[in-house]
Amino acid sequence: MNRFLCLLPLTFIVLLGLTGCEPADKKNSEQTQITQMLEAALGKQTFARAKTMYNEAAYIPPQCYTKTQDESGQGHNPCFVCHANGKRPNFFNDTDLQLEYGFTAEYTQTNRWKNLFRDFSPQISKISDQQIRDYVKVSNYLDKNGEIILARQLQQLPEQWDVNKDGKWNGFMPDVYFNFDELGFDRNLQGEFTGWRVFAYAPFAGAFFPTNGSTDDVLIRLPEAFRHNEQGEFDQNVYRLNLAIVESMIKEQAIDISAVDEQQYQVDLNKDGQLNIATQIVYDWAPKENKLMSYVGQARLLFQQGKINMAAGLYPNGTEFLHTVRYLDSNERGEMQMSARIKEVRYSKKISWNNYAQLSNYALSEIKEKHDFPERLRTFKGDSERGLYSGMGWKLQGFIEDAQGQLRPQTYEETAFCIGCHSGTSATTDGSFALPRKFANNHFKNGWYHWSEKGFKGTPEPKMADGRYEYTTYLQHNRWGDEFRSNQQVYDKFYTQDGVLNQQAITELNRDISILLEPDLQRAMALNKAYKVIVEEQSYIWGRQAMLEPAVNVHEFVKTGTPTGLNAVLR
């Protein structure tokens, strides 16, 4: 049996009738054996909660198995971006995970993300450059008439997607048309507002750099009350203001707005003590000191009646996010752009309000759970149709490419993959990553635009709260451009032969993040091909990270409490 098969759990080997790591039958190629194992694993997948999943700890991302010390003893710390000291209302403080591996359950100590260790080059070589270019340029979300393909399929629900067998789809019905106006609002084919608004943001460090495999975009939608004036009618200006107020509350900072007359809304938006012309939403929230803010329009009335909650760092109930993950594409000028084809549609909705005390108790209960029941794995209520519940007030659901490249609902296990990052790290604000990182004051359109309108080129590097450049800090402490230390292109661009940061490249990065985020066309096509192989296999349960070579800087097994080799905690 080949080296890859030796990495698999014993249960997989038994399924194949194999008992050791002796040479495989010459009649079976390595790919045939992998296919057999994959089919055995996929046979356990259901859209409802499967009694047995291939990876019961699918909520632990593959990056958590990274080797943080190289063969020379030098430390590489990509962990700090997710595992630091959370800021209220995120009460997770998981800085300990920078110093030691915290896989308390024996089950989780085995890395089941097997696609990391596979050599995809034989399959990649069979896909031509023209084939992959043509593939990513064809939308699998919108048809030629601009209609949503997936919505049509869900209305004519395939039996295997109908988890509760009631003949109808009970989950999120995709209703984004990616038809944005000048203010970033999405409109349907009749020109009507869908409620969704797109925004641009600084990509999260590491895996979400496009150079590491994917582009993505994010939209937000607030409940109807936030879109309506006090007479209950849709009002775009009311909606714009409420979105700015939510942004201010999430970031806990002032947000620039177009000039508005506060008299019209009866809210002191700029907090100067009077109702006049405001050009900012000024953040001033300290309820114990009687410092309060307010929404406008119908949401203001409901807030006054106690029917809507408001707190710093928390979204209103009913807030929705839609996040698409896409391939890397290029335009006629050879510049990077998002592909028309979508890898994943990720959806989340806030369905219950948790106050600070409840969120603090949630974080403390996680600590207690690991202490009292170290072998107990996390489980999640829900299914692929209605979504999975995070435990922190959010419901998550997703759609992903099938073997033919069309979008389908994710299985229970595939959706569990999304939960860990959104409910168990210190890096989020009320379970979200993107809006806290949204471009705002003095940026193009205050950040309310889609990447198809303006890409990364010319965008200055974001800074952290203490003034340090964020991506530069990541490159300094991770000493590579990705968690797996596999992106040679970024390394060659930003480090000398001695492994020292290239200061000229860093100076350019400070001015323009595109030199870090965007791969060249050759790398982009190779990454697209590698992911397409995973799509054709449907091997998402083994990992979705497109790897051009088998990973060598990732643990296949690591005991809990094993030191990472890092000497200092980054905050």
PDB file of C-alpha atoms in Angstrom, residues 43-203:
ATOM      1  CA  GLY A  43     -21.274   6.616   1.264  1.00  0.00           C
ATOM      2  CA  LYS A  44     -21.619   7.856   4.839  1.00  0.00           C
ATOM      3  CA  GLN A  45     -22.615  11.346   3.819  1.00  0.00           C
ATOM      4  CA  THR A  46     -26.176  12.559   4.139  1.00  0.00           C
ATOM      5  CA  PHE A  47     -27.764  15.983   3.991  1.00  0.00           C
ATOM      6  CA  ALA A  48     -29.253  15.355   7.429  1.00  0.00           C
ATOM      7  CA  ARG A  49     -27.080  14.598  10.437  1.00  0.00           C
ATOM      8  CA  ALA A  50     -25.324  11.364   9.557  1.00  0.00           C
ATOM      9  CA  LYS A  51     -24.927   8.825  12.326  1.00  0.00           C
ATOM     10  CA  THR A  52     -21.351   8.371  11.207  1.00  0.00           C
ATOM     11  CA  MET A  53     -19.389  11.088   9.456  1.00  0.00           C
ATOM     12  CA  TYR A  54     -15.977  10.552   7.936  1.00  0.00           C
ATOM     13  CA  ASN A  55     -14.564  13.394  10.046  1.00  0.00           C
ATOM     14  CA  GLU A  56     -16.508  13.936  13.249  1.00  0.00           C
ATOM     15  CA  ALA A  57     -14.238  16.913  13.942  1.00  0.00           C
ATOM     16  CA  ALA A  58     -14.782  18.638  10.598  1.00  0.00           C
ATOM     17  CA  TYR A  59     -15.159  21.926  12.500  1.00  0.00           C
ATOM     18  CA  ILE A  60     -11.388  21.977  13.149  1.00  0.00           C
ATOM     19  CA  PRO A  61      -9.789  23.598  10.067  1.00  0.00           C
ATOM     20  CA  PRO A  62      -6.720  22.036   8.437  1.00  0.00           C
ATOM     21  CA  GLN A  63      -4.613  25.092   9.288  1.00  0.00           C
ATOM     22  CA  CYS A  64      -4.703  24.064  12.963  1.00  0.00           C
ATOM     23  CA  TYR A  65      -2.440  21.108  12.167  1.00  0.00           C
ATOM     24  CA  THR A  66       0.321  23.323  10.781  1.00  0.00           C
ATOM     25  CA  LYS A  67       3.872  22.672  11.933  1.00  0.00           C
ATOM     26  CA  THR A  68       4.934  25.945  13.503  1.00  0.00           C
ATOM     27  CA  GLN A  69       8.612  25.046  13.719  1.00  0.00           C
ATOM     28  CA  ASP A  70      10.761  24.168  10.734  1.00  0.00           C
ATOM     29  CA  GLU A  71      13.652  21.729  10.524  1.00  0.00           C
ATOM     30  CA  SER A  72      16.158  24.408  11.478  1.00  0.00           C
ATOM     31  CA  GLY A  73      14.203  25.217  14.638  1.00  0.00           C
ATOM     32  CA  GLN A  74      12.886  28.533  13.387  1.00  0.00           C
ATOM     33  CA  GLY A  75       9.374  29.413  14.493  1.00  0.00           C
ATOM     34  CA  HIS A  76       6.526  30.322  12.143  1.00  0.00           C
ATOM     35  CA  ASN A  77       3.425  31.783  13.778  1.00  0.00           C
ATOM     36  CA  PRO A  78       0.334  31.997  11.560  1.00  0.00           C
ATOM     37  CA  CYS A  79      -1.800  31.088  14.596  1.00  0.00           C
ATOM     38  CA  PHE A  80      -2.063  34.569  16.100  1.00  0.00           C
ATOM     39  CA  VAL A  81      -4.504  35.833  13.478  1.00  0.00           C
ATOM     40  CA  CYS A  82      -7.196  33.441  14.776  1.00  0.00           C
ATOM     41  CA  HIS A  83      -6.036  32.648  18.302  1.00  0.00           C
ATOM     42  CA  ALA A  84      -5.390  35.743  20.348  1.00  0.00           C
ATOM     43  CA  ASN A  85      -7.206  37.640  23.081  1.00  0.00           C
ATOM     44  CA  GLY A  86     -10.743  38.319  21.951  1.00  0.00           C
ATOM     45  CA  LYS A  87     -12.321  41.735  22.259  1.00  0.00           C
ATOM     46  CA  ARG A  88     -15.715  42.033  23.939  1.00  0.00           C
ATOM     47  CA  PRO A  89     -18.274  40.723  22.958  1.00  0.00           C
ATOM     48  CA  ASN A  90     -15.930  37.889  21.920  1.00  0.00           C
ATOM     49  CA  PHE A  91     -14.836  36.440  25.236  1.00  0.00           C
ATOM     50  CA  PHE A  92     -12.553  33.767  23.819  1.00  0.00           C
ATOM     51  CA  ASN A  93      -8.930  34.103  24.862  1.00  0.00           C
ATOM     52  CA  ASP A  94      -7.158  31.270  23.101  1.00  0.00           C
ATOM     53  CA  THR A  95      -3.592  32.578  23.055  1.00  0.00           C
ATOM     54  CA  ASP A  96      -2.531  29.256  24.596  1.00  0.00           C
ATOM     55  CA  LEU A  97      -3.026  27.672  21.176  1.00  0.00           C
ATOM     56  CA  GLN A  98      -0.064  29.686  19.923  1.00  0.00           C
ATOM     57  CA  LEU A  99       2.159  27.819  22.381  1.00  0.00           C
ATOM     58  CA  GLU A 100       0.776  24.288  22.307  1.00  0.00           C
ATOM     59  CA  TYR A 101      -1.548  22.106  20.264  1.00  0.00           C
ATOM     60  CA  GLY A 102      -4.881  21.893  22.039  1.00  0.00           C
ATOM     61  CA  PHE A 103      -6.460  18.750  20.564  1.00  0.00           C
ATOM     62  CA  THR A 104      -7.923  17.520  23.847  1.00  0.00           C
ATOM     63  CA  ALA A 105      -9.898  14.649  22.300  1.00  0.00           C
ATOM     64  CA  GLU A 106      -7.783  11.751  21.091  1.00  0.00           C
ATOM     65  CA  TYR A 107      -9.906  11.622  17.937  1.00  0.00           C
ATOM     66  CA  THR A 108      -8.917  15.152  16.927  1.00  0.00           C
ATOM     67  CA  GLN A 109      -5.194  14.469  17.169  1.00  0.00           C
ATOM     68  CA  THR A 110      -5.306  12.695  13.801  1.00  0.00           C
ATOM     69  CA  ASN A 111      -5.389  15.046  10.833  1.00  0.00           C
ATOM     70  CA  ARG A 112      -8.130  13.783   8.556  1.00  0.00           C
ATOM     71  CA  TRP A 113      -7.663  16.478   5.889  1.00  0.00           C
ATOM     72  CA  LYS A 114      -6.001  13.995   3.548  1.00  0.00           C
ATOM     73  CA  ASN A 115      -6.128  16.174   0.454  1.00  0.00           C
ATOM     74  CA  LEU A 116      -3.290  18.181   1.981  1.00  0.00           C
ATOM     75  CA  PHE A 117      -0.924  15.261   1.526  1.00  0.00           C
ATOM     76  CA  ARG A 118      -1.932  14.141  -1.940  1.00  0.00           C
ATOM     77  CA  ASP A 119      -0.099  14.721  -5.189  1.00  0.00           C
ATOM     78  CA  PHE A 120      -2.636  16.177  -7.623  1.00  0.00           C
ATOM     79  CA  SER A 121      -0.112  16.778 -10.391  1.00  0.00           C
ATOM     80  CA  PRO A 122      -1.177  13.788 -12.567  1.00  0.00           C
ATOM     81  CA  GLN A 123      -4.796  15.002 -12.624  1.00  0.00           C
ATOM     82  CA  ILE A 124      -3.764  18.649 -12.998  1.00  0.00           C
ATOM     83  CA  SER A 125      -1.645  17.803 -16.049  1.00  0.00           C
ATOM     84  CA  LYS A 126      -4.733  16.435 -17.823  1.00  0.00           C
ATOM     85  CA  ILE A 127      -6.508  19.809 -17.665  1.00  0.00           C
ATOM     86  CA  SER A 128      -5.364  22.281 -20.308  1.00  0.00           C
ATOM     87  CA  ASP A 129      -5.025  26.000 -19.694  1.00  0.00           C
ATOM     88  CA  GLN A 130      -7.820  26.684 -22.167  1.00  0.00           C
ATOM     89  CA  GLN A 131     -10.122  24.188 -20.463  1.00  0.00           C
ATOM     90  CA  ILE A 132      -9.725  25.804 -17.065  1.00  0.00           C
ATOM     91  CA  ARG A 133     -10.056  29.331 -18.485  1.00  0.00           C
ATOM     92  CA  ASP A 134     -13.318  28.372 -20.183  1.00  0.00           C
ATOM     93  CA  TYR A 135     -14.566  26.580 -17.073  1.00  0.00           C
ATOM     94  CA  VAL A 136     -14.147  29.447 -14.603  1.00  0.00           C
ATOM     95  CA  LYS A 137     -15.660  32.017 -16.977  1.00  0.00           C
ATOM     96  CA  VAL A 138     -19.019  30.216 -17.133  1.00  0.00           C
ATOM     97  CA  SER A 139     -21.404  31.072 -14.303  1.00  0.00           C
ATOM     98  CA  ASN A 140     -23.003  28.171 -12.465  1.00  0.00           C
ATOM     99  CA  TYR A 141     -25.139  30.607 -10.451  1.00  0.00           C
ATOM    100  CA  LEU A 142     -26.827  32.780 -13.082  1.00  0.00           C
ATOM    101  CA  ASP A 143     -28.100  31.524 -16.417  1.00  0.00           C
ATOM    102  CA  LYS A 144     -27.835  33.468 -19.677  1.00  0.00           C
ATOM    103  CA  ASN A 145     -30.999  35.372 -18.816  1.00  0.00           C
ATOM    104  CA  GLY A 146     -29.680  36.428 -15.426  1.00  0.00           C
ATOM    105  CA  GLU A 147     -31.966  34.059 -13.519  1.00  0.00           C
ATOM    106  CA  ILE A 148     -30.647  32.190 -10.468  1.00  0.00           C
ATOM    107  CA  ILE A 149     -30.096  28.569 -11.482  1.00  0.00           C
ATOM    108  CA  LEU A 150     -29.943  27.244  -7.933  1.00  0.00           C
ATOM    109  CA  ALA A 151     -33.211  28.937  -6.923  1.00  0.00           C
ATOM    110  CA  ARG A 152     -34.965  27.249  -9.846  1.00  0.00           C
ATOM    111  CA  GLN A 153     -33.583  23.867  -8.808  1.00  0.00           C
ATOM    112  CA  LEU A 154     -34.665  24.360  -5.192  1.00  0.00           C
ATOM    113  CA  GLN A 155     -38.188  25.241  -6.305  1.00  0.00           C
ATOM    114  CA  GLN A 156     -38.257  21.903  -8.146  1.00  0.00           C
ATOM    115  CA  LEU A 157     -36.640  20.206  -5.163  1.00  0.00           C
ATOM    116  CA  PRO A 158     -34.678  17.014  -5.879  1.00  0.00           C
ATOM    117  CA  GLU A 159     -35.739  14.277  -3.477  1.00  0.00           C
ATOM    118  CA  GLN A 160     -32.239  13.751  -2.064  1.00  0.00           C
ATOM    119  CA  TRP A 161     -32.060  17.410  -0.964  1.00  0.00           C
ATOM    120  CA  ASP A 162     -35.402  17.269   0.846  1.00  0.00           C
ATOM    121  CA  VAL A 163     -34.206  16.390   4.344  1.00  0.00           C
ATOM    122  CA  ASN A 164     -37.586  16.444   6.114  1.00  0.00           C
ATOM    123  CA  LYS A 165     -39.433  15.004   3.102  1.00  0.00           C
ATOM    124  CA  ASP A 166     -42.111  17.700   3.041  1.00  0.00           C
ATOM    125  CA  GLY A 167     -41.675  18.404  -0.666  1.00  0.00           C
ATOM    126  CA  LYS A 168     -40.334  21.944  -0.288  1.00  0.00           C
ATOM    127  CA  TRP A 169     -37.049  23.667   0.481  1.00  0.00           C
ATOM    128  CA  ASN A 170     -37.041  25.036   4.030  1.00  0.00           C
ATOM    129  CA  GLY A 171     -33.675  26.745   3.977  1.00  0.00           C
ATOM    130  CA  PHE A 172     -32.201  29.868   2.436  1.00  0.00           C
ATOM    131  CA  MET A 173     -33.400  30.452  -1.109  1.00  0.00           C
ATOM    132  CA  PRO A 174     -30.599  32.229  -3.037  1.00  0.00           C
ATOM    133  CA  ASP A 175     -31.907  35.640  -4.079  1.00  0.00           C
ATOM    134  CA  VAL A 176     -28.785  37.687  -4.848  1.00  0.00           C
ATOM    135  CA  TYR A 177     -28.480  38.751  -8.494  1.00  0.00           C
ATOM    136  CA  PHE A 178     -25.018  40.343  -8.299  1.00  0.00           C
ATOM    137  CA  ASN A 179     -26.551  43.282 -10.121  1.00  0.00           C
ATOM    138  CA  PHE A 180     -25.195  46.205  -8.128  1.00  0.00           C
ATOM    139  CA  ASP A 181     -26.088  49.868  -8.486  1.00  0.00           C
ATOM    140  CA  GLU A 182     -23.755  52.804  -7.828  1.00  0.00           C
ATOM    141  CA  LEU A 183     -24.227  52.458  -4.065  1.00  0.00           C
ATOM    142  CA  GLY A 184     -23.587  48.720  -3.960  1.00  0.00           C
ATOM    143  CA  PHE A 185     -27.239  47.682  -3.586  1.00  0.00           C
ATOM    144  CA  ASP A 186     -28.263  44.496  -5.356  1.00  0.00           C
ATOM    145  CA  ARG A 187     -31.297  44.618  -7.664  1.00  0.00           C
ATOM    146  CA  ASN A 188     -33.296  41.843  -9.285  1.00  0.00           C
ATOM    147  CA  LEU A 189     -34.118  41.610 -12.998  1.00  0.00           C
ATOM    148  CA  GLN A 190     -37.020  44.013 -12.539  1.00  0.00           C
ATOM    149  CA  GLY A 191     -34.728  46.605 -10.955  1.00  0.00           C
ATOM    150  CA  GLU A 192     -36.165  46.076  -7.479  1.00  0.00           C
ATOM    151  CA  PHE A 193     -34.006  46.090  -4.340  1.00  0.00           C
ATOM    152  CA  THR A 194     -33.278  42.635  -2.931  1.00  0.00           C
ATOM    153  CA  GLY A 195     -32.101  44.125   0.354  1.00  0.00           C
ATOM    154  CA  TRP A 196     -28.538  42.890  -0.152  1.00  0.00           C
ATOM    155  CA  ARG A 197     -25.630  45.338  -0.217  1.00  0.00           C
ATOM    156  CA  VAL A 198     -22.090  44.401  -1.158  1.00  0.00           C
ATOM    157  CA  PHE A 199     -18.960  45.759   0.491  1.00  0.00           C
ATOM    158  CA  ALA A 200     -15.200  45.564   0.039  1.00  0.00           C
ATOM    159  CA  TYR A 201     -12.832  44.580   2.833  1.00  0.00           C
ATOM    160  CA  ALA A 202      -9.267  43.656   3.632  1.00  0.00           C
ATOM    161  CA  PRO A 203      -8.958  39.866   3.118  1.00  0.00           C
TER     162      PRO A 203
END
